[in-house]
CSV table of C-alpha atoms and ligand atoms in Angstrom, one decimal:
chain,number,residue,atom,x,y,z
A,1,UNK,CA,27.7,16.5,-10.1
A,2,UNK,CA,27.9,17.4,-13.8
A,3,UNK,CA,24.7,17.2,-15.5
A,4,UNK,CA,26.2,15.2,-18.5
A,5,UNK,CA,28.3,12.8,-16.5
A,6,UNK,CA,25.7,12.2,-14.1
A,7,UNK,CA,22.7,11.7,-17.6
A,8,UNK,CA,26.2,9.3,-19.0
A,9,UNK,CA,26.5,6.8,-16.1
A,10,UNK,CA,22.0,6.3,-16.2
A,11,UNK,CA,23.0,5.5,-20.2
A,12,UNK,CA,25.9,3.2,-19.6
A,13,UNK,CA,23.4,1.5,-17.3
A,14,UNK,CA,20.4,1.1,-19.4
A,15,UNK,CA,22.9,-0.4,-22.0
A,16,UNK,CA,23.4,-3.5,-19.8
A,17,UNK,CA,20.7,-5.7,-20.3
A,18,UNK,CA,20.0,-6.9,-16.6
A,19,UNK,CA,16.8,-8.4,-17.6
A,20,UNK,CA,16.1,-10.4,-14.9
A,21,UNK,CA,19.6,-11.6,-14.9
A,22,UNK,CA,23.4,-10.6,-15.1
A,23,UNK,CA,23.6,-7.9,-12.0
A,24,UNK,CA,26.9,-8.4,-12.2
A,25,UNK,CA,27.7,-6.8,-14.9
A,26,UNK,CA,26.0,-3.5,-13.6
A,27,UNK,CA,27.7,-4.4,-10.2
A,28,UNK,CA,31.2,-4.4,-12.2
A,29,UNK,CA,30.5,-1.3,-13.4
A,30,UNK,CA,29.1,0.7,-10.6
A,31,UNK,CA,32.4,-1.1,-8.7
A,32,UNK,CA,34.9,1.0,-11.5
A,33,UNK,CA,33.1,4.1,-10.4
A,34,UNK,CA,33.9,3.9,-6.8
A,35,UNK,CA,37.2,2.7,-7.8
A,36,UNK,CA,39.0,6.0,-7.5
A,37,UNK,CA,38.0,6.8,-3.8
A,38,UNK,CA,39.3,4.2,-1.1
A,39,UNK,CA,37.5,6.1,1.1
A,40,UNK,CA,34.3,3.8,-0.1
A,41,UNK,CA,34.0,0.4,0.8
A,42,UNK,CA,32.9,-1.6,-1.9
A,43,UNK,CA,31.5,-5.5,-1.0
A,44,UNK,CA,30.4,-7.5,-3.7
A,45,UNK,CA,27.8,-10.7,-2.2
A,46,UNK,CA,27.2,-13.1,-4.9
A,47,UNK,CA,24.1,-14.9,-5.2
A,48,UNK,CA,24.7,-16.8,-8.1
A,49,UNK,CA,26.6,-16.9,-11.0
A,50,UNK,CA,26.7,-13.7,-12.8
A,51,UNK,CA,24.5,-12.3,-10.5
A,52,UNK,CA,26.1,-10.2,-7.3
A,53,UNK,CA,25.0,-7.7,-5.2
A,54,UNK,CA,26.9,-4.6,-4.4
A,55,UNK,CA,27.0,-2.7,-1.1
A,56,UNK,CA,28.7,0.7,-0.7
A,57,UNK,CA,29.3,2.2,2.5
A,58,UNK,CA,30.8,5.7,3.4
A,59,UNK,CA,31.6,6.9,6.7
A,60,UNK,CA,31.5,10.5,7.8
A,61,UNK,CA,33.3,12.5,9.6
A,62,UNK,CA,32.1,11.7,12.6
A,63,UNK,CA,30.5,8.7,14.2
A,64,UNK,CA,26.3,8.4,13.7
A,65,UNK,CA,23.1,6.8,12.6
A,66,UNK,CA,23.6,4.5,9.2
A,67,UNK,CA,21.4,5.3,6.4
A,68,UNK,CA,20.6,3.2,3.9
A,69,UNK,CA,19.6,3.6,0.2
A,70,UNK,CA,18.4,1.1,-1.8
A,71,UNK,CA,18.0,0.2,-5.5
A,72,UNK,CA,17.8,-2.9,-7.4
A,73,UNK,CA,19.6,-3.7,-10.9
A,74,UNK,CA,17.1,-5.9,-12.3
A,75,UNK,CA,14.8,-5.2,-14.8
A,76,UNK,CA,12.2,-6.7,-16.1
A,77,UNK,CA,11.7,-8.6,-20.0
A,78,UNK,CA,11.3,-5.3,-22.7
A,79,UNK,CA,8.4,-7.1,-24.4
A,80,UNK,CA,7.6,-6.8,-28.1
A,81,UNK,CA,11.3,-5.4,-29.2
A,82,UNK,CA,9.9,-3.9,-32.5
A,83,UNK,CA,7.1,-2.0,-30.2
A,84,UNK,CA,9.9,0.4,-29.0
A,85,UNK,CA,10.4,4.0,-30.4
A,86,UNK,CA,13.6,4.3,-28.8
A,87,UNK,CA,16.0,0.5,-28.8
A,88,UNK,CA,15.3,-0.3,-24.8
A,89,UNK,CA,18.6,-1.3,-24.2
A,90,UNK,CA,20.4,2.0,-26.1
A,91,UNK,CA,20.3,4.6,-23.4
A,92,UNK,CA,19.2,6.9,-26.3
A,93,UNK,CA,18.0,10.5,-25.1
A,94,UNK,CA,16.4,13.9,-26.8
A,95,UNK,CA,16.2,17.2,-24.6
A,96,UNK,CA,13.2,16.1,-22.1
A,97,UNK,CA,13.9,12.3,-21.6
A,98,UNK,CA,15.9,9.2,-21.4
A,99,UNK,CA,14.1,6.4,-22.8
A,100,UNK,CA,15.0,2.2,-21.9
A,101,UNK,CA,14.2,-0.6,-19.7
A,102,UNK,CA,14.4,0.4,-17.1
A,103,UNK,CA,14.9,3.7,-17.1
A,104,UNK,CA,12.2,4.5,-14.0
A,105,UNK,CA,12.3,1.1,-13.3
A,106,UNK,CA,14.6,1.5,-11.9
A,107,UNK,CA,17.7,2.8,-13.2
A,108,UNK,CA,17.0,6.2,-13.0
A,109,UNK,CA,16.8,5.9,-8.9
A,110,UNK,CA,19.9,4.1,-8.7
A,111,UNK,CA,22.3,6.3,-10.8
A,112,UNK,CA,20.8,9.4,-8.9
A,113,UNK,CA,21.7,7.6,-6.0
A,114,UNK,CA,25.3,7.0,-6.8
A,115,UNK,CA,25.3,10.3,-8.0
A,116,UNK,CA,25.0,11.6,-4.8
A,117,UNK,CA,27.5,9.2,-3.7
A,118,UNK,CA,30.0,10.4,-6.1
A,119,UNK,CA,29.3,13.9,-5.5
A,120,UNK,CA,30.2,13.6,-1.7
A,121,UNK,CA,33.4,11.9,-2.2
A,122,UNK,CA,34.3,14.1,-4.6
A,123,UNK,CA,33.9,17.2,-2.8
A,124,UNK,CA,34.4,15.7,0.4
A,125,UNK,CA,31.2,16.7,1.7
A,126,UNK,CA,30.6,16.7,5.5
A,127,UNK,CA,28.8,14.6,7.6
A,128,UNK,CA,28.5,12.5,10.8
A,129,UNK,CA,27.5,8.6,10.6
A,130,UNK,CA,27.6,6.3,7.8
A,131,UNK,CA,25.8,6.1,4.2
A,132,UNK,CA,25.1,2.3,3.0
A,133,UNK,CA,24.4,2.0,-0.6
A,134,UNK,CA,22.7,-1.8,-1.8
A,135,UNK,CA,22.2,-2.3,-5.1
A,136,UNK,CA,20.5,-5.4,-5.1
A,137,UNK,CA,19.4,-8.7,-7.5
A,138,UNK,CA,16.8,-10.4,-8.5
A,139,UNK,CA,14.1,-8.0,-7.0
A,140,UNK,CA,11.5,-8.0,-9.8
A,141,UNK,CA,11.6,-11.6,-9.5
A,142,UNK,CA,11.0,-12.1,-5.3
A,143,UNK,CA,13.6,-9.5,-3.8
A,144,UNK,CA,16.0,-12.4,-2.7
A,145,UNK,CA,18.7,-10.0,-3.5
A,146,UNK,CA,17.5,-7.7,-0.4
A,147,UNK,CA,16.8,-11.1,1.3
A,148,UNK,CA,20.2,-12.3,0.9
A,149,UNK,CA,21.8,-8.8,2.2
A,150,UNK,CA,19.2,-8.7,5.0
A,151,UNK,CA,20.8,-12.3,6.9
A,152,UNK,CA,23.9,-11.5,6.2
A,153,UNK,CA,23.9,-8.6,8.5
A,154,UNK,CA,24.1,-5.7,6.6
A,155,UNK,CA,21.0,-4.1,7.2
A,156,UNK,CA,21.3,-4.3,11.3
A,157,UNK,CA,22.2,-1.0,12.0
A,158,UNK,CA,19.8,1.0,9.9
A,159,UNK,CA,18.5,4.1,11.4
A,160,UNK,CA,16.5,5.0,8.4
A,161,UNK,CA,16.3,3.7,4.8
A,162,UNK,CA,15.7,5.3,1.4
A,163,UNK,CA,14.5,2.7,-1.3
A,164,UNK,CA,14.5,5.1,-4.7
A,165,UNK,CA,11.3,3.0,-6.8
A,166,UNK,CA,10.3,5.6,-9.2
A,167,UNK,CA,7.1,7.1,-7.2
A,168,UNK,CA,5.9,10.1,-9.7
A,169,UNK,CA,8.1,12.2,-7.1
A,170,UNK,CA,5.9,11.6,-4.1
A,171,UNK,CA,6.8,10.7,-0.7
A,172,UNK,CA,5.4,6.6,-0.2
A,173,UNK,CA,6.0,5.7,3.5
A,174,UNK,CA,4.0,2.8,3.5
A,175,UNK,CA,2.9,0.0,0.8
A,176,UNK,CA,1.5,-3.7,0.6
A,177,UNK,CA,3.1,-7.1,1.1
A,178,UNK,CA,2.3,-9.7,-1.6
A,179,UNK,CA,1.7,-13.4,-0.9
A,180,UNK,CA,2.2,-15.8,-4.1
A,181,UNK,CA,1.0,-19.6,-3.6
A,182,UNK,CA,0.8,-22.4,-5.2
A,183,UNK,CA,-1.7,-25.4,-4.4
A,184,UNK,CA,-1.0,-28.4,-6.1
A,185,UNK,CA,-4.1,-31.3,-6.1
A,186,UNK,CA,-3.2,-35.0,-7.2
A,187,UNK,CA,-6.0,-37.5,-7.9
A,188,UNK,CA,-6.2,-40.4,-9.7
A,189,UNK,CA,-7.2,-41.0,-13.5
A,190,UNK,CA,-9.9,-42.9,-14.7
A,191,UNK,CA,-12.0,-42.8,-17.7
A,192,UNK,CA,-14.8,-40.6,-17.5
A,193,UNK,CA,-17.5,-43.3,-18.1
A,194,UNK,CA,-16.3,-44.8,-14.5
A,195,UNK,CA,-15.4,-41.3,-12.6
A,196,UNK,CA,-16.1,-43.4,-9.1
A,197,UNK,CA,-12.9,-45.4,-10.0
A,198,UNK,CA,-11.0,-42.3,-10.0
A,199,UNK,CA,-10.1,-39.0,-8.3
A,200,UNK,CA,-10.8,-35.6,-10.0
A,201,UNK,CA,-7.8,-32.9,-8.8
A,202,UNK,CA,-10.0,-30.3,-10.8
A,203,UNK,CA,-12.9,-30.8,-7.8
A,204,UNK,CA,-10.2,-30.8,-5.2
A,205,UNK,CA,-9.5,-26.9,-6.8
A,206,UNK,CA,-13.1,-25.9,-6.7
A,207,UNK,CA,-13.3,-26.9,-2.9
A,208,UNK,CA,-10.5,-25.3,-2.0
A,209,UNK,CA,-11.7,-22.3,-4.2
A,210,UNK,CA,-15.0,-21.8,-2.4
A,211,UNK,CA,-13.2,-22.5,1.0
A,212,UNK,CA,-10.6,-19.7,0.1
A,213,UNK,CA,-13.1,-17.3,-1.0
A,214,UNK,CA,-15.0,-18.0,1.8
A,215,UNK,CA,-11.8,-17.2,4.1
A,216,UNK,CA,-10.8,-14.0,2.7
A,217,UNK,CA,-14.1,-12.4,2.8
A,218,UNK,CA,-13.8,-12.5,6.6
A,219,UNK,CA,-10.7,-10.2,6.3
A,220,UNK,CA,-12.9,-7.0,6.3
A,221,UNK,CA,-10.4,-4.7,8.2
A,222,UNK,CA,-9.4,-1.7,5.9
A,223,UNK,CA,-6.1,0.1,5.9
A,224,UNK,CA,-6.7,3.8,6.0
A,225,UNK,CA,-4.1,4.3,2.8
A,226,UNK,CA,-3.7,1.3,1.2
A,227,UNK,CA,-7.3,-0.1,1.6
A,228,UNK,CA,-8.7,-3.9,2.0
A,229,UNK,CA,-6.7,-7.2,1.5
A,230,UNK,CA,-6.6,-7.9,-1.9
A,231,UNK,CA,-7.1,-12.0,-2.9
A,232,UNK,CA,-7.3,-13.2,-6.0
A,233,UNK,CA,-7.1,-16.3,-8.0
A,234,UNK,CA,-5.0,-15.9,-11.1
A,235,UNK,CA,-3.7,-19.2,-12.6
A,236,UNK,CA,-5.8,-22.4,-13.1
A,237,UNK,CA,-4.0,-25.4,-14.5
A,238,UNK,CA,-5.2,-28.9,-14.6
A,239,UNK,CA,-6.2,-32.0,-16.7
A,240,UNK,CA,-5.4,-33.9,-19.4
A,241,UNK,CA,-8.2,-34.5,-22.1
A,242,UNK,CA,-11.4,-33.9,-22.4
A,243,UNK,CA,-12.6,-37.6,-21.5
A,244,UNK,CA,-10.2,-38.6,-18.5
A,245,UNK,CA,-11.1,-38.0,-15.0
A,246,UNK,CA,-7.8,-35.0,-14.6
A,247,UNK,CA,-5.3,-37.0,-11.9
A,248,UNK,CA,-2.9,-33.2,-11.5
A,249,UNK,CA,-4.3,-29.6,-11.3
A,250,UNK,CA,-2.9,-26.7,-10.2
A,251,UNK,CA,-3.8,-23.4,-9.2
A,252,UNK,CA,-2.2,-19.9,-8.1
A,253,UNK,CA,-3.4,-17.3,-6.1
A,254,UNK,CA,-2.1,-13.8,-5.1
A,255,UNK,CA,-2.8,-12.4,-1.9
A,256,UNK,CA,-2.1,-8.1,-1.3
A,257,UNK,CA,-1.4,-7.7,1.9
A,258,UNK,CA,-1.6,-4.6,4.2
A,259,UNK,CA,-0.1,-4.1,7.8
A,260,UNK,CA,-3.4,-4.9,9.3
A,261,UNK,CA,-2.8,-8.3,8.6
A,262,UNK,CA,0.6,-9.6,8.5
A,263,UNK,CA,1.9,-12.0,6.1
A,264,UNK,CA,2.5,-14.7,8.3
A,265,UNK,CA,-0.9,-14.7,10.3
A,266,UNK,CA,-2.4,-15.1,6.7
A,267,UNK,CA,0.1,-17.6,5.5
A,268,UNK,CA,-0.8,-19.9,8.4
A,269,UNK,CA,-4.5,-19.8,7.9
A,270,UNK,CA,-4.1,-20.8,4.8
A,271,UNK,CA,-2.1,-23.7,5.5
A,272,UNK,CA,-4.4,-24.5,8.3
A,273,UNK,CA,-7.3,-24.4,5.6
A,274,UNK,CA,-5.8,-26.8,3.1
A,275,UNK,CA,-4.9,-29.0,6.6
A,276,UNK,CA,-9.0,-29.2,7.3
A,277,UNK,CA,-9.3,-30.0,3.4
A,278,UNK,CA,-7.4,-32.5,3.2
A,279,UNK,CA,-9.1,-34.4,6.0
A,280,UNK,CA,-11.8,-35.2,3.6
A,281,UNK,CA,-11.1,-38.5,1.7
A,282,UNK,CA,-10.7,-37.5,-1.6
A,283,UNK,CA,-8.5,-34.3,-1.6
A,284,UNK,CA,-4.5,-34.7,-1.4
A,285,UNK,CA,-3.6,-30.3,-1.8
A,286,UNK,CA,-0.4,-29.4,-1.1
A,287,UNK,CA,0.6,-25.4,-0.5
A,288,UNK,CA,3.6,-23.6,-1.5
A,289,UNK,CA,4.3,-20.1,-0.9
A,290,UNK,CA,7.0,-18.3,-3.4
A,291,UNK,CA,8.4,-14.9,-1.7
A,292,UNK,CA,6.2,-13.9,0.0
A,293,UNK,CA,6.7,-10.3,0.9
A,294,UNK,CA,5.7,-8.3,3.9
A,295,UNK,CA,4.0,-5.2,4.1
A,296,UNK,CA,5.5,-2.3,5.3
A,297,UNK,CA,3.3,-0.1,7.8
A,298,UNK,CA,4.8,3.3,8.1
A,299,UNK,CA,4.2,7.0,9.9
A,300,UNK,CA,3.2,9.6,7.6
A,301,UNK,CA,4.1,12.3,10.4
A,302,UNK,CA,7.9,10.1,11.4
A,303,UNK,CA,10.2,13.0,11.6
A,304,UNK,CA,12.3,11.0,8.4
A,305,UNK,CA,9.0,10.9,6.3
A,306,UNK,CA,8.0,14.9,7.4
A,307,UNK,CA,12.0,16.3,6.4
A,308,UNK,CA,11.8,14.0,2.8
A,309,UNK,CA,8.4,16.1,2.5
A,310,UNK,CA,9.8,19.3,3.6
A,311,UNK,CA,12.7,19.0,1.6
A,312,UNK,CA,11.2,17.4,-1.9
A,313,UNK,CA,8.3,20.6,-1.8
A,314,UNK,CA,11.0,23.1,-1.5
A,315,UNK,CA,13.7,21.5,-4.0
A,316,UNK,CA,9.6,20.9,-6.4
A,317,UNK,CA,8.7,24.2,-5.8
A,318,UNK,CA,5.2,22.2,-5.0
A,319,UNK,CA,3.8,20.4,-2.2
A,320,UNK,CA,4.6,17.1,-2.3
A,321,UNK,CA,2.1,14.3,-1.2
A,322,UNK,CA,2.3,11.9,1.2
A,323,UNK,CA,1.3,8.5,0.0
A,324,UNK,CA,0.9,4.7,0.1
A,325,UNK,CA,1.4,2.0,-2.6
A,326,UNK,CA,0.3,-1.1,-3.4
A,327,UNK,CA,3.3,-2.9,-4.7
A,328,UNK,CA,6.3,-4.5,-2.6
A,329,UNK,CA,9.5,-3.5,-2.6
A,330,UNK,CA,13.2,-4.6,-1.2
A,331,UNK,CA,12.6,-2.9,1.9
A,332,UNK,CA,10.1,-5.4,2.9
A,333,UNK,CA,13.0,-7.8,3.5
A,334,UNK,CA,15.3,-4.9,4.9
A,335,UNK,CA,13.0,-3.9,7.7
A,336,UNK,CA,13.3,-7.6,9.4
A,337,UNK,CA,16.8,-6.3,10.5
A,338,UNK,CA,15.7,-3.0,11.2
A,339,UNK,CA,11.6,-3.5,12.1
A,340,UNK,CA,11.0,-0.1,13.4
A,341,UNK,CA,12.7,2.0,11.3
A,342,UNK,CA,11.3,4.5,9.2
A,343,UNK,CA,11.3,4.2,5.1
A,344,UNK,CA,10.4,6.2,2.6
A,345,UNK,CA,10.2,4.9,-0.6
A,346,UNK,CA,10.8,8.0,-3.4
A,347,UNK,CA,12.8,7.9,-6.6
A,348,UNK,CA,12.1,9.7,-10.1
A,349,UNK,CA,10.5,8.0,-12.7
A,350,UNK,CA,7.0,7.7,-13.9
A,351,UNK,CA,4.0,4.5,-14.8
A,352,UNK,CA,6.1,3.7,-18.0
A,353,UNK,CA,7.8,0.9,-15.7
A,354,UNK,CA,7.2,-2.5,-16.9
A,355,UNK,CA,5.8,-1.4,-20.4
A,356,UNK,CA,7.0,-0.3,-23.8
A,357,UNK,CA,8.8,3.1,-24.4
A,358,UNK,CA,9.8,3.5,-20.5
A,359,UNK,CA,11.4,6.8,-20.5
A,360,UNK,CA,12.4,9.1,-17.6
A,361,UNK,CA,12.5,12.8,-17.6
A,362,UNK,CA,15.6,14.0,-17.7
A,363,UNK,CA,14.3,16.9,-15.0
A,364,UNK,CA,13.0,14.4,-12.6
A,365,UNK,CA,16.2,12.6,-12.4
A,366,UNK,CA,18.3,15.8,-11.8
A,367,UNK,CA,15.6,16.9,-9.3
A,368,UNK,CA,15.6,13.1,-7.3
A,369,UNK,CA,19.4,14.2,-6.8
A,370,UNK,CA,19.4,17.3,-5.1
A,371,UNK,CA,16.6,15.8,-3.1
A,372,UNK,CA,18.5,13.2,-2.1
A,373,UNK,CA,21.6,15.1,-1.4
A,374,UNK,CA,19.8,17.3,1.0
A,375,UNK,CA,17.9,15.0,2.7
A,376,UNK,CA,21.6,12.9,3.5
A,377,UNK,CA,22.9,15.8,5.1
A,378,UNK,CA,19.8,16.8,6.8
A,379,UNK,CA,19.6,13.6,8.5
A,380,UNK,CA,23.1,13.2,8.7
A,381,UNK,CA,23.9,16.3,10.6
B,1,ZN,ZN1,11.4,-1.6,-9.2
């Protein structure tokens, strides 16, 4: 494709201000891309209003393996406004970069993709088996976007799946799973002269604190790439002033999960800690998980992860490294319709993601193109 239509549709993007919110309006205009070639179908699955996924899917020439690719429209809040060099939500470019919100994270990924998309309808290009494009929701925020796609089918027949999260142009075949909970501990006020009349929920925390703690430190197995389970306590809420026994507190932890331990063998210890807990008098905990995310194990040496290295070296003119990661991404809810097949996660884009000034370079995004061009009709054969 044409350098400056393909650096036009990344700006019209970064203009819409998915923050979090309003996929549709990217969806809407990806859908007026594709609009000229019937050969693409185009499904839009709403999740909510405003908000609607979009799945693309080409067939070949032939009958073959589906391949997916994968990016979400989402991005996240732009922070302080007045901190930007460049507007975030202006596309605005100079001869090395793009700048905006999202631009690695991850716009950039997702106009390459469609792109490529473009490109082969185009020009007609050959192939056998059928490309599946999901541009998802609400993955910044949980990946219920992926989630929703995933049970409604349209993940079942993957063979292999590309997901393009900027990766500083390395190959990541395999990355943590996240658990988020919430324990909730209700007590009883009383006045802090006559504590025995009431329950503290801050006491309830602490022994489910030490218990946790306690737990996790038994979870010694290492993961060769991405390295021990991470837990951690990160919100504490609780109380009401400084001389009343606190009747509510709350407290959040965040678990980072690897495929030695999957997310729901640790999800039901928890629960089965906070069950023994409880069966002492005072505590009343309650556990809530929010989107939790599984891990996704991975083969460095699968034949899918081996040609995206073969073929990202040659179009670098470097060798390109085989990695792990330690964030989650859609595909963890993609591989429960397709468990055992292999993903590489690989998009352009930088660690300017989530901050001010994100900017992409303008030679990564061209480069992410030809790699994923190649590495279609490699597979695709
Ligand atoms: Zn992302």
């Amino acid at each position: 494709m044409d350098k400056n239509k393909a650096l036009e549709i990344l700006q019209n993007l970064l203009k819409i201000q998915s923050v979090n919110d309003r996929e549709a309006e990217v969806a809407d205009y990806i859908k007026l891309l594709f609009d000229a070639y019937p050969a693409a179908q185009v499904t839009e699955v709403n999740y909510a209003p405003g908000r609607s996924n979009l799945v693309i899917t080409i067939h070949g020439e032939r009958p073959g393996k589906m391949l997916g690719l994968a990016g979400h429209m989402d991005v996240v809040s732009p922070g302080r406004i007045a901190a930007w060099r460049h507007p975030p939500f202006a596309g605005e470019m100079d001869q090395q970069n793009i700048y905006g919100r999202g631009a690695s994270d991850m716009k950039g990924g997702l106009a390459a993709l469609i792109c490529v998309l473009l490109d082969f309808l185009a020009n007609k290009r050959a192939f056998a088996g059928t490309i599946r494009l999901f541009a998802t929701i609400g993955e910044e925020t949980g990946n219920y976007g992926a989630a929703q796609l995933t049970q409604q089918g349209f993940a079942d027949d993957l063979a292999a799946l590309i997901v393009a999260e900027p990766s500083q142009m390395q190959v990541e075949f395999t990355h943590r799973g996240v658990i988020d909970y919430e324990l909730n501990a209700k007590g009883k006020a009383a006045h802090s002269a006559t504590p025995d009349s009431g329950n503290n929920a801050i006491d309830q925390l602490f022994c489910f604190y030490q218990a946790v703690t306690k737990l996790m430190a038994t979870k010694t197995k290492i993961d060769p790439i991405l390295g021990p389970l991470l837990h951690n306590v990160t919100q504490i809420v609780g109380g009401e002033q400084i001389n009343t026994i606190p009747a509510q507190a709350r407290l959040y932890g965040n678990i980072r999960t690897t495929p030695r331990y999957p997310n729901r063998d640790i999800m039901v210890e928890l629960q089965s800690l906070v069950a023994d807990l409880n069966q002492q008098p005072k505590n009343q905990l309650t556990l809530r998980f929010h989107y939790p995310e599984r891990p996704l194990p991975g083969n460095p040496q699968a034949p899918f992860v081996q040609l995206f290295k073969q073929v990202a070296s040659r179009a670098l003119g470097q060798e390109v490294a085989v990695v792990g990661d330690g964030g989650a991404t859609d595909a963890s809810e993609f591989i429960r319709a397709a468990q055992k097949i292999p993903v590489v996660i690989f998009g352009p884009g930088n660690t300017s993601g989530h901050q001010v000034n994100e900017y992409l370079t303008i030679n990564d995004y061209l480069a992410a193109m030809t790699i994923y061009q190649q590495v279609i009709l490699h597979f695709l054969r």
